[in-house]
XYZ file of C-alpha atoms in Angstrom:
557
model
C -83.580 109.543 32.696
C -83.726 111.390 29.489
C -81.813 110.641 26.030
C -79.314 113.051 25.021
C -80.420 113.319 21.231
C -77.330 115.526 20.610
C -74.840 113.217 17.629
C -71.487 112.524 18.636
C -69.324 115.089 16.591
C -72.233 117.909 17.886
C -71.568 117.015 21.641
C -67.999 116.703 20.964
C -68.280 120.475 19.365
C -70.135 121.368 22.227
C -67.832 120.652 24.678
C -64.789 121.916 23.137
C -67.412 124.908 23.180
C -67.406 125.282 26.276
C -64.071 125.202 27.160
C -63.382 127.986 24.472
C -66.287 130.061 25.947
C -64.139 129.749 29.253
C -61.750 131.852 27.533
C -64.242 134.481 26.168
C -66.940 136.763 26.886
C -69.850 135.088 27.299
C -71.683 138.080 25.711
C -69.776 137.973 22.582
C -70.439 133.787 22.207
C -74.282 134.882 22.864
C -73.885 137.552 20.334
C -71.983 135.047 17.579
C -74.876 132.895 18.164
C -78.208 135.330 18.192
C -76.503 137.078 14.536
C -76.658 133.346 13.171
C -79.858 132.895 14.374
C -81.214 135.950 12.261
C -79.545 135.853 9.480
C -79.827 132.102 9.732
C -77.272 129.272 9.453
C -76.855 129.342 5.568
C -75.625 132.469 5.293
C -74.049 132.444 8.487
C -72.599 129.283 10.630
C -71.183 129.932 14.007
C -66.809 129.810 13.749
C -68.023 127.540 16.690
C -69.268 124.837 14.688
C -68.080 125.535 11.499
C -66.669 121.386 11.707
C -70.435 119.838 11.578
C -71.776 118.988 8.349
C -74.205 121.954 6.811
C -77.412 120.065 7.552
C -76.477 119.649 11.224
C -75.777 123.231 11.775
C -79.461 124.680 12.665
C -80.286 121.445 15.835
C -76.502 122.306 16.333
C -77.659 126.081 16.683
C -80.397 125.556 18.804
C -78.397 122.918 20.723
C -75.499 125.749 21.964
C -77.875 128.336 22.509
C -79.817 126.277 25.284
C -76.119 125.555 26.742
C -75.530 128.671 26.898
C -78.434 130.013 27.976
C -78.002 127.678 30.890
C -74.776 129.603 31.556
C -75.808 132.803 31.756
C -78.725 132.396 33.787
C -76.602 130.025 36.684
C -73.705 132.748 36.250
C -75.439 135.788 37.218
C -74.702 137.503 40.295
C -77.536 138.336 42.706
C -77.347 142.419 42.693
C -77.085 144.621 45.773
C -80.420 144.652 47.742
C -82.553 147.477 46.881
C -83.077 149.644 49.856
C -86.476 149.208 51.992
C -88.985 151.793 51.749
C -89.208 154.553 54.409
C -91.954 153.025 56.680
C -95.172 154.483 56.520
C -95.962 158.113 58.568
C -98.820 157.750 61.583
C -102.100 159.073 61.170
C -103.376 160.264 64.363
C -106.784 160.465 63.508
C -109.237 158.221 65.252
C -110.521 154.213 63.193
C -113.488 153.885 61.944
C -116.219 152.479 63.604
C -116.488 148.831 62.710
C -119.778 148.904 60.948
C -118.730 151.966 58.882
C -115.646 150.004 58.268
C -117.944 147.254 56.393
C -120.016 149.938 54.386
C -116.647 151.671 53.234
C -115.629 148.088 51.269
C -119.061 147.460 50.678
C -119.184 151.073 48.935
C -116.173 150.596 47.179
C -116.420 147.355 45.894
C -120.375 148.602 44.627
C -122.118 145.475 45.811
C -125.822 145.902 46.800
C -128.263 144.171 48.857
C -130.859 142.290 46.820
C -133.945 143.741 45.921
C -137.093 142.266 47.307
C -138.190 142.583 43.736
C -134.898 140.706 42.216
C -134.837 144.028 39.965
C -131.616 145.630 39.958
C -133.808 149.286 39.294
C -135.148 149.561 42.756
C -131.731 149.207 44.753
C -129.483 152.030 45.548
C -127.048 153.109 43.681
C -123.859 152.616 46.007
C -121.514 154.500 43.361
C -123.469 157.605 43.772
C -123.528 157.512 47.924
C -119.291 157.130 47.819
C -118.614 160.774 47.623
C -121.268 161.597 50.286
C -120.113 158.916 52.748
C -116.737 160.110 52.234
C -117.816 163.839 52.917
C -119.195 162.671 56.436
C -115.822 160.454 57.568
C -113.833 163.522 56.821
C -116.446 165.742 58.723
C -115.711 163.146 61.821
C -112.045 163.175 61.423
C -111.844 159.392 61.025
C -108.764 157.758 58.883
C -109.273 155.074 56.208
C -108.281 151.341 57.083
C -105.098 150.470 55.876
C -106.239 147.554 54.261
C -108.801 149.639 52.264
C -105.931 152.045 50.744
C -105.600 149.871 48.002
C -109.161 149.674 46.832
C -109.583 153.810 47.840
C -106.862 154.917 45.547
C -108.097 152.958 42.832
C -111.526 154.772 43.044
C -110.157 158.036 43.225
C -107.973 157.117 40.252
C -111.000 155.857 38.040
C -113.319 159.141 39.136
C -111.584 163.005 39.552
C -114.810 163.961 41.295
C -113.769 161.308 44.584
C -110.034 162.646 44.552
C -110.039 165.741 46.935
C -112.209 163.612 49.400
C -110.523 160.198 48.802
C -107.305 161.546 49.365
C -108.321 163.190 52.517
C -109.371 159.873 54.042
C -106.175 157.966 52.669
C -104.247 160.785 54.795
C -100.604 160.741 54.930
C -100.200 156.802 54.329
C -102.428 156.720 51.363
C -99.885 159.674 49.431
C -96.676 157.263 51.258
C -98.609 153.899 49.618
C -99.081 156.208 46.301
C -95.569 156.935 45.801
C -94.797 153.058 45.393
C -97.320 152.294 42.664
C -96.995 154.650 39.282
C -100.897 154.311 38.734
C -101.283 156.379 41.895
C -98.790 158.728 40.990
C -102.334 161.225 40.470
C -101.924 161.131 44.654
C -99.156 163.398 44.368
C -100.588 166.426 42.154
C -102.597 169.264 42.980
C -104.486 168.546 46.006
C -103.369 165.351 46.959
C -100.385 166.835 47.446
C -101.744 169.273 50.233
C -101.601 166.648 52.734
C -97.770 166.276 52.918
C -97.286 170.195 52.313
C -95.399 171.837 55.328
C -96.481 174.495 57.786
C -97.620 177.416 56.198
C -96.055 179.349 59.112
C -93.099 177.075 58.690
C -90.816 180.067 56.798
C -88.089 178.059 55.962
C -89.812 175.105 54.816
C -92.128 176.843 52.504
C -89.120 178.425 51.421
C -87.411 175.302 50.361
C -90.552 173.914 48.830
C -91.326 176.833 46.228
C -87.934 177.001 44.999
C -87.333 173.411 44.809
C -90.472 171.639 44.571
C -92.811 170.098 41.622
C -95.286 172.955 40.071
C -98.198 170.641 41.510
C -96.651 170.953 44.932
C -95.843 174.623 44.652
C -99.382 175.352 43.150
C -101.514 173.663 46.503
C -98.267 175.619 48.732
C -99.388 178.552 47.214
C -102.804 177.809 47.830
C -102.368 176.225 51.807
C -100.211 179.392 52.851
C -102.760 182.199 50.984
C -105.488 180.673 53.157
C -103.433 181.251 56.011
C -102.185 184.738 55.331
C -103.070 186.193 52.164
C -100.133 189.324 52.451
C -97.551 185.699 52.767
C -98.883 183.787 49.804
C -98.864 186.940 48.004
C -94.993 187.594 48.768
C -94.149 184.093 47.951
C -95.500 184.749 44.512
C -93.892 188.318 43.978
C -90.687 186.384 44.794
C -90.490 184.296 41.510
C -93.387 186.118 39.214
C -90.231 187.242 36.552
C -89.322 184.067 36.320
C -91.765 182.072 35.781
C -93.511 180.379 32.719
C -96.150 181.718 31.413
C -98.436 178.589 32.082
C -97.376 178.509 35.406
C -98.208 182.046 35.936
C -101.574 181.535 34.754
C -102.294 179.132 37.537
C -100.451 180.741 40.430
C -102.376 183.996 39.416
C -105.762 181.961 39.809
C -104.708 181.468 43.435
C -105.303 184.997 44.307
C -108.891 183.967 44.279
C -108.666 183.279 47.688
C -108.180 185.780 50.305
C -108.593 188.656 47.377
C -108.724 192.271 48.694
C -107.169 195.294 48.221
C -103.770 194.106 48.895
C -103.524 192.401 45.662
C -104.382 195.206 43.513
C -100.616 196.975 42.879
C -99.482 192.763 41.972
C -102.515 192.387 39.370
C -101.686 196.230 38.270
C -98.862 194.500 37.058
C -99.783 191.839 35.875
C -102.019 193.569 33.509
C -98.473 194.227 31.522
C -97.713 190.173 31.419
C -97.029 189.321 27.923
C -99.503 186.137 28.122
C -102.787 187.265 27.264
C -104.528 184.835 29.298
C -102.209 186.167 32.322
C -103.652 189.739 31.054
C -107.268 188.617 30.989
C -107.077 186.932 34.607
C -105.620 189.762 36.606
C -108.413 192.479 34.533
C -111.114 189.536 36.226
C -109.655 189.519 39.709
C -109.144 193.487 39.274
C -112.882 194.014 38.791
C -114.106 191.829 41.919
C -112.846 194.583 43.365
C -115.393 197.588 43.024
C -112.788 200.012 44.707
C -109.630 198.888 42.704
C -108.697 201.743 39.893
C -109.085 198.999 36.986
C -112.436 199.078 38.295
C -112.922 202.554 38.272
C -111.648 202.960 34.413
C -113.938 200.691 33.611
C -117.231 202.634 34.971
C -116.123 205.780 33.333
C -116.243 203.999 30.124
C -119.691 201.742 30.944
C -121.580 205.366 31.983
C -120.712 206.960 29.051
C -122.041 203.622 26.903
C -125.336 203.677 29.191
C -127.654 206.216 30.721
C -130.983 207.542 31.218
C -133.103 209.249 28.712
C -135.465 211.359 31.086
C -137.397 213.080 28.027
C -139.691 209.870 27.179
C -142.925 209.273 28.226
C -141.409 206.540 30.316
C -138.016 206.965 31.248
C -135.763 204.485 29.439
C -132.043 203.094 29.302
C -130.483 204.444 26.305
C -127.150 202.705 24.902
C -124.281 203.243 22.734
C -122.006 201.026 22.392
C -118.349 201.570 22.245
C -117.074 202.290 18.514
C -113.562 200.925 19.153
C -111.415 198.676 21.173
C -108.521 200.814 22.286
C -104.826 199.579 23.161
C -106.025 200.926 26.986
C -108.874 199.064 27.084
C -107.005 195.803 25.600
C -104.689 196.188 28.957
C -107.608 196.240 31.075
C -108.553 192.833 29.935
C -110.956 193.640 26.820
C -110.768 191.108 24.060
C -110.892 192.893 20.942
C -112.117 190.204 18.388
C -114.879 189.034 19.152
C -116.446 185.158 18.690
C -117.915 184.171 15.151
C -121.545 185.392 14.662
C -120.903 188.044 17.269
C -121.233 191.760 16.740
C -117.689 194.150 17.232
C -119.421 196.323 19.550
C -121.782 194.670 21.696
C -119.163 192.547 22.310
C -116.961 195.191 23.729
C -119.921 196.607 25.942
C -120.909 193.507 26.821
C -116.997 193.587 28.718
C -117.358 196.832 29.917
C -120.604 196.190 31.544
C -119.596 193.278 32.907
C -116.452 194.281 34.465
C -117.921 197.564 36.029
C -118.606 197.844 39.297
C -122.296 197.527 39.908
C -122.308 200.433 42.538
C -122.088 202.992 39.585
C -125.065 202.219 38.388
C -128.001 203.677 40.860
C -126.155 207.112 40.846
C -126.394 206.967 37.031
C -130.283 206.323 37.129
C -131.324 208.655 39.288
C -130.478 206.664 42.717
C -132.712 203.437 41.925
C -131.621 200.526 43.696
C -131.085 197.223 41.453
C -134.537 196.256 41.088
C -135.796 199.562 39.830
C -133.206 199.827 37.632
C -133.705 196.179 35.517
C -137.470 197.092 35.539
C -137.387 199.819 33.192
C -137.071 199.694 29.787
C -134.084 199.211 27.159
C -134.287 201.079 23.909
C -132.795 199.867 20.215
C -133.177 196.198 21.682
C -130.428 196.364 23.942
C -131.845 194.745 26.744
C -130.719 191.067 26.530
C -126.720 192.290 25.888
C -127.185 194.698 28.452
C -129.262 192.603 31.667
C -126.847 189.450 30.381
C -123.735 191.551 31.004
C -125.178 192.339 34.159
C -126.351 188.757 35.244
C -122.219 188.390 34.546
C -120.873 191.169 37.048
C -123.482 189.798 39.515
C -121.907 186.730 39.657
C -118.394 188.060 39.180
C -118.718 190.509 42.240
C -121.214 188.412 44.164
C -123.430 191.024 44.564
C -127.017 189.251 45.962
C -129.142 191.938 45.773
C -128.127 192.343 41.934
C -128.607 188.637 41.468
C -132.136 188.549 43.057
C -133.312 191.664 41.224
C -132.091 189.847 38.012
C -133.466 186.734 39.188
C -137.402 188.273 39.683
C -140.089 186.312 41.194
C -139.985 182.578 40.589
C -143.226 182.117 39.377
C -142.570 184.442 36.669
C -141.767 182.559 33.152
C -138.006 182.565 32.618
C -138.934 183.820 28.855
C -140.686 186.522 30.247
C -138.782 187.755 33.701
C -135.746 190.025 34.161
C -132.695 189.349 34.044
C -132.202 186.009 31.711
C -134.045 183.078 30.629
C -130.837 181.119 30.503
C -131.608 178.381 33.478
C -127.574 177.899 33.221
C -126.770 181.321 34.255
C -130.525 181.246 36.524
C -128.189 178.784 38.729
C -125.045 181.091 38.543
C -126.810 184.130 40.131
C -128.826 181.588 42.670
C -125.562 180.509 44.364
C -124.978 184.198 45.182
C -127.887 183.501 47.429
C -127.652 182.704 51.264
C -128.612 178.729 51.781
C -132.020 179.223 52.727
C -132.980 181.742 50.198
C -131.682 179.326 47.782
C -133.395 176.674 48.358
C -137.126 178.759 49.164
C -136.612 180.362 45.479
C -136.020 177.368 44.063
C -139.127 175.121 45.518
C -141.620 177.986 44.794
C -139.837 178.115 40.952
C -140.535 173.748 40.819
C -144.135 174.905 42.506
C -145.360 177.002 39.061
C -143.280 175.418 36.446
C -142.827 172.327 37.461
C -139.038 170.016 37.464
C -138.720 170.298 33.781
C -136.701 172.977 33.921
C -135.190 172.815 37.261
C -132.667 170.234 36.916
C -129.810 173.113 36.742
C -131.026 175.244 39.756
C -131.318 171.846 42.370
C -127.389 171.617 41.312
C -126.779 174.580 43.359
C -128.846 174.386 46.157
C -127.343 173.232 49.695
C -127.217 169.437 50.720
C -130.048 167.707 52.083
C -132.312 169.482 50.460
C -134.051 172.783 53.319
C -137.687 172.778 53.400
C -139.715 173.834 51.437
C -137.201 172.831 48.455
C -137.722 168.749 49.445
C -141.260 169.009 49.898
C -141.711 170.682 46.708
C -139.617 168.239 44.491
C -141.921 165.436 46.134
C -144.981 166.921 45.293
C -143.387 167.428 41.556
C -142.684 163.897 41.576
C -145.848 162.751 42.330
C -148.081 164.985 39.550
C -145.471 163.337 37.495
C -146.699 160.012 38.796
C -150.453 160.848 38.515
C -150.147 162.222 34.973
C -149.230 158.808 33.675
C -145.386 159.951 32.258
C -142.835 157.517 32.125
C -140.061 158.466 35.394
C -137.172 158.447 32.944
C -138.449 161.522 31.672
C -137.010 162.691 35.654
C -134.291 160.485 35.880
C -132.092 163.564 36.527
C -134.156 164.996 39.173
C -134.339 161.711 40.645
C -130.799 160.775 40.745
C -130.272 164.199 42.352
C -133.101 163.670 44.889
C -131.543 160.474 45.939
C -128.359 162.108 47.417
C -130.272 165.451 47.848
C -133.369 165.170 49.643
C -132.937 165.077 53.584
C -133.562 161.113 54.660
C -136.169 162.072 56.878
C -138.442 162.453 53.612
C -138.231 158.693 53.327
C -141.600 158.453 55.422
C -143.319 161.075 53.369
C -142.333 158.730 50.236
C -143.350 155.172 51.796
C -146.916 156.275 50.209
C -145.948 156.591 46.691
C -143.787 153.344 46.461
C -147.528 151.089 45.904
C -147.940 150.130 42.576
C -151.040 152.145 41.203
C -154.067 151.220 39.401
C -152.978 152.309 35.836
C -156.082 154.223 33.654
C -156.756 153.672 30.650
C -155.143 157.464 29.307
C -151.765 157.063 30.973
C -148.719 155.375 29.058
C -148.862 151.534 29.871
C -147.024 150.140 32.602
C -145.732 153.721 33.860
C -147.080 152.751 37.285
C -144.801 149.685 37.970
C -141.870 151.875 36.762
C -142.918 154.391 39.143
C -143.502 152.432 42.291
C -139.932 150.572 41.430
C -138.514 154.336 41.228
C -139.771 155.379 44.497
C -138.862 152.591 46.023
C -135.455 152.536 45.119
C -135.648 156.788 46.343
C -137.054 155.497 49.993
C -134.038 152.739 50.076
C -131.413 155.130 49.195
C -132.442 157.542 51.702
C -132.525 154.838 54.335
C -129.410 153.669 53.180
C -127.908 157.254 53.608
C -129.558 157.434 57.667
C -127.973 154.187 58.502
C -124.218 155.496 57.034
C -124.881 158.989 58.600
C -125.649 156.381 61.903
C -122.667 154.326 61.299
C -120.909 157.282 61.109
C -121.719 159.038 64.567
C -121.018 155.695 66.569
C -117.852 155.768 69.223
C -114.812 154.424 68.479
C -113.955 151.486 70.131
């Protein structure tokens, strides 16, 4: 039983305490008590106590304000119930097959088998296979575990580049589980929000949506209904364009991207009037993807008059003149008049006109050459790099393939030397123009003369797994490497990239190179161990990715 260590005359005040609180608010007593407290009992004694002697009054203090702490908690009044969530929508899709069940949490919580070696460097990397094993349980139409929400959401949340395809797995109860946990709020922006989005042909609930709905949620509605019907999207946007901020309008105009034709052109007419110049500059880019649109027109009347043929040389030669001002007309249509530090006024307008012209003006303007012709001949006044660089730029813009392989030239040509540009960056920019296959057969006979050193950009844009000859011609890369003695760090990009990249039947093609090789004397020491570790963690990933592409493909029980 404990001691009350309270005196006499302090209980005694206590009590009659009490019984005055009875008769007061018990937040004013508190309130008496915390000011004392502050501005402590020497300057300040509680009326309350004011009958105990001065040194009494801080234990005395303390004393009441444990009473009455005791008070207030036992007199508080539960609150009303706080209504139960809505329960959780159905997701029709079909489970996941048990052992692709155990790969998902073993992918997500990154654990890897052991390595015969006991050297973390030759096991997969299970953070890098996510995204692809998430790519192929969408592909199946399979729905996450429920139990696994949890862990799913947190790995979107941690990495943007698992969100579209996380989300997509999570389905409908993944967004209902986000709503109840402000760290997943990201769930419910942009394209997560897709998934609870109505019927694009629903009319009245699209309605309701874009006038009362989040911008995230109006952006993907915009989005969902102008992949189903272009002319719709379109009208939903006209409907509100006046009103709308000028950020906003930025982004809703970037959804035009999809399903752009014709159609659009009168809209992004107007546009070119908006009084955000980014708006401005958006609607002049979408204008010229379309060669028969009249921004595009204006725009080869002035790039034909900057560039032509001089037929009197020896050989005949592109001539250019730049423009020699920036008009208010051409500032509509999307030029920028100042140009970036260390840049020249006028190539830097040309460079724009060029770029935003269609390319089917140019073969009547040199004589009827096709593209190839025309980037073979020669530039006078050094013009050529502005001028095939502006070009490389409407290739791209206008997706225009046979521009883009004429600027490309043959892969075994030096990039310094060929057509086009020696920038690998915008190289891999033209290349996706490229069907698939052409793709990836450019790129393996550009790794077959130069080598991977400079091919780490163009594998980014070639199609996954890896066509033949593309794989075959990385491997054989990778092994010169191996035989010249360098260090596989040197290719730790290329072989991160071959690792998700190259097709998993090239693991038996590989199973060679994974022996440890006799090192020589003229190749940097110990390079050989690092390289049979390196292949062998390439052959275990690519098993890895055949047993989850297995896993994947077995029925449903």
């Amino acid at each position: 039983m404990e001691t009350d260590t309270t005196t006499p005359t302090t209980a005694a005040l206590l009590r009659e305490d009490g019984a005055r609180t009875a008769e007061t608010t018990e937040d004013g007593v508190w309130e008496e008590l915390a000011t004392s407290a502050l501005l402590g009992t020497d300057r300040r004694a509680p009326a309350r106590l004011a009958g105990l002697p001065r040194g009494d009054l801080p234990g005395a203090l303390l004393d009441a304000a444990a009473l009455h702490t005791v008070r207030r908690r036992a007199g508080l009044r539960p609150g009303p119930a706080a209504p139960p969530p809505e329960p959780a929508p159905e997701d029709h899709r079909g489970p996941l097959p048990g052992a692709a069940r155990r790969r998902l949490d073993q992918l997500l919580a990154g654990r890897a088998a052991p390595s015969p070696t006991g050297r973390r460097g030759a096991a997969p990397d299970l953070a890098e296979l996510l995204p692809q094993w998430l790519a192929l349980a969408n592909e199946r139409g399979y729905r996450a575990p429920a139990a696994t929400l949890p862990a799913l959401l947190d790995a979107a949340r941690a990495r943007t580049d698992l969100r579209p395809q996380a989300l997509q797995l999570a389905g409908p109860r993944g967004l209902w589980l986000a709503r109840l946990n402000p760290e997943w709020r990201f769930a419910l922006r942009g394209a997560g929000a897709g998934s609870s989005l109505p019927d694009p042909g629903d009319q009245e609930g699209v309605r309701a949506l874009w006038d009362e709905g989040l911008f995230a949620e109006r952006v993907a509605l915009l989005g969902a209904v102008r992949t189903h019907d272009p002319a719709a999207g379109l009208a939903l946007l006209a409907s509100t364009w006046s009103a709308e901020r000028a950020e906003d309008r930025l982004m809703f105009l970037d959804s035009l991207r999809t399903g752009l034709s014709g159609a659009d052109e009168e809209f992004l007419e107007e546009a070119l009037g908006d009084r955000s110049r980014n708006v401005r500059a958006t609607a002049a880019e979408l204008l010229s993807a379309l060669p028969a649109s009249a921004l595009a027109g204006r725009m080869a009347g002035r790039a034909v008059t900057c560039v032509g043929l001089d037929r009197t040389a020896e050989v005949p030669t592109i001539t250019v003149e730049a423009p020699h001002e920036c008009d208010s007309a051409m500032q509509r249509d999307g030029l920028a008049a100042t140009p970036p530090a260390g840049r020249g006024e006028r190539s830097w307008w040309l460079g724009q006109l060029v770029e935003a012209a269609p390319l089917s003006c140019w073969p009547p303007r040199f004589g009827g050459r096709g593209p190839e012709e025309i980037v073979a001949l020669p530039v006078a006044d050094d013009w050529q790099t502005e001028l095939h660089a502006a070009w490389c730029r409407a290739a791209v813009r206008q997706r225009d393939a046979a521009w883009s392989r004429a600027l490309l030239g043959s892969p075994a040509t030096p990039p310094a030397t060929g057509p086009g540009t020696s920038s690998l960056a915008e190289r891999a920019q033209l290349l996706s123009t490229l069907p698939p296959a052409e793709r990836a057969r450019w790129v393996g006979s550009f790794i077959a003369a130069h080598g991977l050193s400079e091919a780490f950009q163009l594998l980014g844009v070639c199609e996954v797994p890896w066509a033949e000859p593309l794989g075959a011609a990385v491997v054989d890369a990778l092994d010169i490497a191996r035989e010249a003695g360098s260090y596989p760090w040197s290719f730790s990009g290329v072989m991160g990239l071959a690792e998700r990249c190259l097709a998993p039947e090239a693991a038996q093609q590989l199973e060679s190179l994974t022996a440890r090789p006799e090192e020589a004397e003229d190749i940097s020491p110990g390079a050989g161990g690092y390289w049979s570790e390196a292949f062998q963690r390439l052959v275990s990933t690519l098993r890895l990715r055949e047993a989850m592409r297995a896993e994947l493909t077995e029925p449903a029980p």
